Amino acid sequence: MPEMDIINLQKMGLKNLKNLLFLGIVFTFSINAFSQNDYLLSANKFAETIALDSGSIVLDVRTKAEFNNGHIARAININIFDTAFQKEVQKLDRKKNIYIYCQSGRRSTRALDFLKSVGYEHLYELNGGILDWKKENLPVEIIKDEGATVSSPKDN
């Protein structure tokens, strides 16, 4: 009989240990997910924040053609696929807030990760990229001819 009690206690202890381990993993994942995503801004929050932060840098990491077909006002374009990308983005002022976006979020995440890795701290990313920006009917500038920009409330 005492052997059964020991086995049952061991099973109960193992089950509780598994439950605690699972909760610990979930808790750790939740904290990491929150801390890793606190730089992500929705399209409306991104628009509101860059409007209030006029001294900031708005960085579009898409290709020149994508940029010309519609970009956020004040954005500078440094194509992440360009061989000079790493050199060019490191010229950006480290003291300023940098708001990064691309088409959907993959390239801007890579750019943000690179900038973090070389010591930039004040980084924010447009969640969902310019696609989400346009879904919210936020304005874009289109470059029609050499240097001529046209503002549009929505992508045509």
PDB file of C-alpha atoms in Angstrom:
ATOM      1  CA  MET A   1       0.000   0.000   0.000  1.00  0.00           C
ATOM      2  CA  PRO A   2       2.688   2.564   0.763  1.00  0.00           C
ATOM      3  CA  GLU A   3       4.211   1.858  -2.658  1.00  0.00           C
ATOM      4  CA  MET A   4       0.930   2.914  -4.334  1.00  0.00           C
ATOM      5  CA  ASP A   5       0.852   6.166  -2.377  1.00  0.00           C
ATOM      6  CA  ILE A   6       4.411   6.999  -3.407  1.00  0.00           C
ATOM      7  CA  ILE A   7       3.646   6.240  -7.058  1.00  0.00           C
ATOM      8  CA  ASN A   8       0.448   8.329  -6.941  1.00  0.00           C
ATOM      9  CA  LEU A   9       2.315  11.211  -5.283  1.00  0.00           C
ATOM     10  CA  GLN A  10       5.047  11.012  -7.907  1.00  0.00           C
ATOM     11  CA  LYS A  11       2.455  11.057 -10.702  1.00  0.00           C
ATOM     12  CA  MET A  12       0.685  14.027  -9.117  1.00  0.00           C
ATOM     13  CA  GLY A  13       3.992  15.837  -8.653  1.00  0.00           C
ATOM     14  CA  LEU A  14       5.004  15.181 -12.261  1.00  0.00           C
ATOM     15  CA  LYS A  15       1.623  16.382 -13.508  1.00  0.00           C
ATOM     16  CA  ASN A  16       1.876  19.576 -11.433  1.00  0.00           C
ATOM     17  CA  LEU A  17       5.438  20.109 -12.600  1.00  0.00           C
ATOM     18  CA  LYS A  18       4.312  19.776 -16.237  1.00  0.00           C
ATOM     19  CA  ASN A  19       1.506  22.279 -15.611  1.00  0.00           C
ATOM     20  CA  LEU A  20       3.901  24.751 -13.985  1.00  0.00           C
ATOM     21  CA  LEU A  21       6.384  24.344 -16.811  1.00  0.00           C
ATOM     22  CA  PHE A  22       3.646  24.944 -19.387  1.00  0.00           C
ATOM     23  CA  LEU A  23       2.454  28.074 -17.552  1.00  0.00           C
ATOM     24  CA  GLY A  24       6.024  29.321 -17.327  1.00  0.00           C
ATOM     25  CA  ILE A  25       6.522  28.907 -21.058  1.00  0.00           C
ATOM     26  CA  VAL A  26       3.235  30.663 -21.843  1.00  0.00           C
ATOM     27  CA  PHE A  27       4.085  33.499 -19.444  1.00  0.00           C
ATOM     28  CA  THR A  28       7.590  33.903 -20.883  1.00  0.00           C
ATOM     29  CA  PHE A  29       6.264  33.868 -24.440  1.00  0.00           C
ATOM     30  CA  SER A  30       3.634  36.485 -23.552  1.00  0.00           C
ATOM     31  CA  ILE A  31       6.207  38.816 -22.019  1.00  0.00           C
ATOM     32  CA  ASN A  32       8.573  38.390 -24.965  1.00  0.00           C
ATOM     33  CA  ALA A  33       5.801  38.910 -27.491  1.00  0.00           C
ATOM     34  CA  PHE A  34       4.743  42.103 -25.725  1.00  0.00           C
ATOM     35  CA  SER A  35       8.248  43.487 -25.406  1.00  0.00           C
ATOM     36  CA  GLN A  36       9.099  42.611 -29.002  1.00  0.00           C
ATOM     37  CA  ASN A  37       5.942  44.199 -30.412  1.00  0.00           C
ATOM     38  CA  ASP A  38       5.790  47.447 -28.462  1.00  0.00           C
ATOM     39  CA  TYR A  39       7.458  49.200 -31.421  1.00  0.00           C
ATOM     40  CA  LEU A  40       4.700  48.121 -33.846  1.00  0.00           C
ATOM     41  CA  LEU A  41       2.195  50.858 -34.608  1.00  0.00           C
ATOM     42  CA  SER A  42      -1.135  50.511 -36.379  1.00  0.00           C
ATOM     43  CA  ALA A  43      -1.591  52.651 -39.480  1.00  0.00           C
ATOM     44  CA  ASN A  44      -3.645  55.255 -37.631  1.00  0.00           C
ATOM     45  CA  LYS A  45      -1.222  55.385 -34.681  1.00  0.00           C
ATOM     46  CA  PHE A  46       1.722  55.598 -37.101  1.00  0.00           C
ATOM     47  CA  ALA A  47       0.063  58.540 -38.914  1.00  0.00           C
ATOM     48  CA  GLU A  48      -0.793  60.288 -35.653  1.00  0.00           C
ATOM     49  CA  THR A  49       2.677  59.782 -34.214  1.00  0.00           C
ATOM     50  CA  ILE A  50       4.655  60.989 -37.238  1.00  0.00           C
ATOM     51  CA  ALA A  51       2.377  64.037 -37.468  1.00  0.00           C
ATOM     52  CA  LEU A  52       3.269  64.957 -33.874  1.00  0.00           C
ATOM     53  CA  ASP A  53       6.952  64.033 -34.253  1.00  0.00           C
ATOM     54  CA  SER A  54       7.973  66.422 -37.044  1.00  0.00           C
ATOM     55  CA  GLY A  55      11.689  66.083 -36.346  1.00  0.00           C
ATOM     56  CA  SER A  56      11.612  62.329 -36.868  1.00  0.00           C
ATOM     57  CA  ILE A  57      12.703  60.256 -39.843  1.00  0.00           C
ATOM     58  CA  VAL A  58      10.162  58.334 -41.907  1.00  0.00           C
ATOM     59  CA  LEU A  59      11.977  55.546 -43.728  1.00  0.00           C
ATOM     60  CA  ASP A  60      10.506  53.648 -46.678  1.00  0.00           C
ATOM     61  CA  VAL A  61      12.613  50.554 -47.389  1.00  0.00           C
ATOM     62  CA  ARG A  62      10.821  49.519 -50.602  1.00  0.00           C
ATOM     63  CA  THR A  63      12.128  49.769 -54.147  1.00  0.00           C
ATOM     64  CA  LYS A  64      12.222  53.120 -55.958  1.00  0.00           C
ATOM     65  CA  ALA A  65       9.314  52.054 -58.209  1.00  0.00           C
ATOM     66  CA  GLU A  66       7.169  51.109 -55.205  1.00  0.00           C
ATOM     67  CA  PHE A  67       8.077  54.389 -53.509  1.00  0.00           C
ATOM     68  CA  ASN A  68       7.170  56.410 -56.609  1.00  0.00           C
ATOM     69  CA  ASN A  69       3.775  54.660 -56.850  1.00  0.00           C
ATOM     70  CA  GLY A  70       2.766  55.883 -53.418  1.00  0.00           C
ATOM     71  CA  HIS A  71       4.615  56.756 -50.239  1.00  0.00           C
ATOM     72  CA  ILE A  72       3.987  58.509 -46.953  1.00  0.00           C
ATOM     73  CA  ALA A  73       4.707  62.243 -46.957  1.00  0.00           C
ATOM     74  CA  ARG A  74       8.224  63.156 -45.701  1.00  0.00           C
ATOM     75  CA  ALA A  75       9.440  59.598 -46.263  1.00  0.00           C
ATOM     76  CA  ILE A  76      12.944  59.008 -47.477  1.00  0.00           C
ATOM     77  CA  ASN A  77      13.562  55.954 -49.614  1.00  0.00           C
ATOM     78  CA  ILE A  78      16.444  53.582 -48.917  1.00  0.00           C
ATOM     79  CA  ASN A  79      15.804  50.275 -50.672  1.00  0.00           C
ATOM     80  CA  ILE A  80      16.623  47.338 -48.404  1.00  0.00           C
ATOM     81  CA  PHE A  81      17.646  45.305 -51.477  1.00  0.00           C
ATOM     82  CA  ASP A  82      20.246  47.891 -52.479  1.00  0.00           C
ATOM     83  CA  THR A  83      23.840  46.811 -51.782  1.00  0.00           C
ATOM     84  CA  ALA A  84      24.471  50.169 -50.086  1.00  0.00           C
ATOM     85  CA  PHE A  85      21.484  49.819 -47.726  1.00  0.00           C
ATOM     86  CA  GLN A  86      23.460  49.059 -44.563  1.00  0.00           C
ATOM     87  CA  LYS A  87      25.889  51.899 -45.204  1.00  0.00           C
ATOM     88  CA  GLU A  88      23.136  54.395 -46.077  1.00  0.00           C
ATOM     89  CA  VAL A  89      20.839  53.713 -43.114  1.00  0.00           C
ATOM     90  CA  GLN A  90      23.755  54.061 -40.708  1.00  0.00           C
ATOM     91  CA  LYS A  91      24.014  57.697 -41.797  1.00  0.00           C
ATOM     92  CA  LEU A  92      20.610  58.367 -40.188  1.00  0.00           C
ATOM     93  CA  ASP A  93      20.620  60.409 -36.972  1.00  0.00           C
ATOM     94  CA  ARG A  94      20.676  57.971 -34.032  1.00  0.00           C
ATOM     95  CA  LYS A  95      19.072  60.524 -31.722  1.00  0.00           C
ATOM     96  CA  LYS A  96      15.903  60.851 -33.805  1.00  0.00           C
ATOM     97  CA  ASN A  97      12.887  58.564 -33.811  1.00  0.00           C
ATOM     98  CA  ILE A  98      12.858  56.482 -36.973  1.00  0.00           C
ATOM     99  CA  TYR A  99       9.530  55.264 -38.343  1.00  0.00           C
ATOM    100  CA  ILE A 100      10.026  52.406 -40.800  1.00  0.00           C
ATOM    101  CA  TYR A 101       7.661  50.865 -43.301  1.00  0.00           C
ATOM    102  CA  CYS A 102       7.537  48.760 -46.447  1.00  0.00           C
ATOM    103  CA  GLN A 103       4.761  47.115 -48.450  1.00  0.00           C
ATOM    104  CA  SER A 104       3.457  44.612 -45.887  1.00  0.00           C
ATOM    105  CA  GLY A 105       5.920  44.445 -42.999  1.00  0.00           C
ATOM    106  CA  ARG A 106       8.547  41.849 -43.847  1.00  0.00           C
ATOM    107  CA  ARG A 107      11.236  44.170 -45.196  1.00  0.00           C
ATOM    108  CA  SER A 108      10.640  46.818 -42.541  1.00  0.00           C
ATOM    109  CA  THR A 109      11.081  44.165 -39.842  1.00  0.00           C
ATOM    110  CA  ARG A 110      14.430  43.176 -41.386  1.00  0.00           C
ATOM    111  CA  ALA A 111      15.469  46.836 -41.551  1.00  0.00           C
ATOM    112  CA  LEU A 112      14.414  47.450 -37.953  1.00  0.00           C
ATOM    113  CA  ASP A 113      16.324  44.355 -36.786  1.00  0.00           C
ATOM    114  CA  PHE A 114      19.435  45.549 -38.606  1.00  0.00           C
ATOM    115  CA  LEU A 115      19.201  49.050 -37.141  1.00  0.00           C
ATOM    116  CA  LYS A 116      18.758  47.582 -33.650  1.00  0.00           C
ATOM    117  CA  SER A 117      21.810  45.378 -34.177  1.00  0.00           C
ATOM    118  CA  VAL A 118      23.988  48.416 -34.914  1.00  0.00           C
ATOM    119  CA  GLY A 119      22.777  50.386 -31.900  1.00  0.00           C
ATOM    120  CA  TYR A 120      19.730  52.378 -32.977  1.00  0.00           C
ATOM    121  CA  GLU A 121      17.148  52.606 -30.206  1.00  0.00           C
ATOM    122  CA  HIS A 122      14.273  54.869 -31.219  1.00  0.00           C
ATOM    123  CA  LEU A 123      12.657  52.636 -33.836  1.00  0.00           C
ATOM    124  CA  TYR A 124       9.024  52.160 -34.768  1.00  0.00           C
ATOM    125  CA  GLU A 125       7.417  50.062 -37.471  1.00  0.00           C
ATOM    126  CA  LEU A 126       4.189  50.422 -39.418  1.00  0.00           C
ATOM    127  CA  ASN A 127       2.317  47.199 -38.705  1.00  0.00           C
ATOM    128  CA  GLY A 128       1.027  45.780 -41.993  1.00  0.00           C
ATOM    129  CA  GLY A 129       3.060  48.220 -44.069  1.00  0.00           C
ATOM    130  CA  ILE A 130       1.663  50.682 -46.548  1.00  0.00           C
ATOM    131  CA  LEU A 131      -1.019  48.146 -47.463  1.00  0.00           C
ATOM    132  CA  ASP A 132      -2.638  48.722 -44.056  1.00  0.00           C
ATOM    133  CA  TRP A 133      -1.992  52.465 -44.393  1.00  0.00           C
ATOM    134  CA  LYS A 134      -3.984  52.491 -47.641  1.00  0.00           C
ATOM    135  CA  LYS A 135      -6.742  50.307 -46.154  1.00  0.00           C
ATOM    136  CA  GLU A 136      -7.271  53.110 -43.629  1.00  0.00           C
ATOM    137  CA  ASN A 137      -7.518  55.627 -46.496  1.00  0.00           C
ATOM    138  CA  LEU A 138      -4.518  57.551 -45.238  1.00  0.00           C
ATOM    139  CA  PRO A 139      -2.837  59.900 -47.735  1.00  0.00           C
ATOM    140  CA  VAL A 140       0.048  58.926 -49.984  1.00  0.00           C
ATOM    141  CA  GLU A 141       2.230  60.942 -52.304  1.00  0.00           C
ATOM    142  CA  ILE A 142       2.762  59.691 -55.834  1.00  0.00           C
ATOM    143  CA  ILE A 143       5.684  60.715 -58.020  1.00  0.00           C
ATOM    144  CA  LYS A 144       4.267  61.096 -61.536  1.00  0.00           C
ATOM    145  CA  ASP A 145       7.214  62.623 -63.374  1.00  0.00           C
ATOM    146  CA  GLU A 146      10.755  63.490 -62.448  1.00  0.00           C
ATOM    147  CA  GLY A 147      10.312  64.872 -58.941  1.00  0.00           C
ATOM    148  CA  ALA A 148       6.676  66.016 -59.292  1.00  0.00           C
ATOM    149  CA  THR A 149       4.565  64.677 -56.417  1.00  0.00           C
ATOM    150  CA  VAL A 150       0.817  64.433 -56.245  1.00  0.00           C
ATOM    151  CA  SER A 151      -0.964  63.884 -52.929  1.00  0.00           C
ATOM    152  CA  SER A 152      -3.757  61.387 -52.854  1.00  0.00           C
ATOM    153  CA  PRO A 153      -6.117  60.508 -50.008  1.00  0.00           C
ATOM    154  CA  LYS A 154      -6.149  56.959 -51.292  1.00  0.00           C
ATOM    155  CA  ASP A 155      -4.187  54.858 -53.764  1.00  0.00           C
ATOM    156  CA  ASN A 156      -5.855  55.061 -57.188  1.00  0.00           C
TER     157      ASN A 156
END
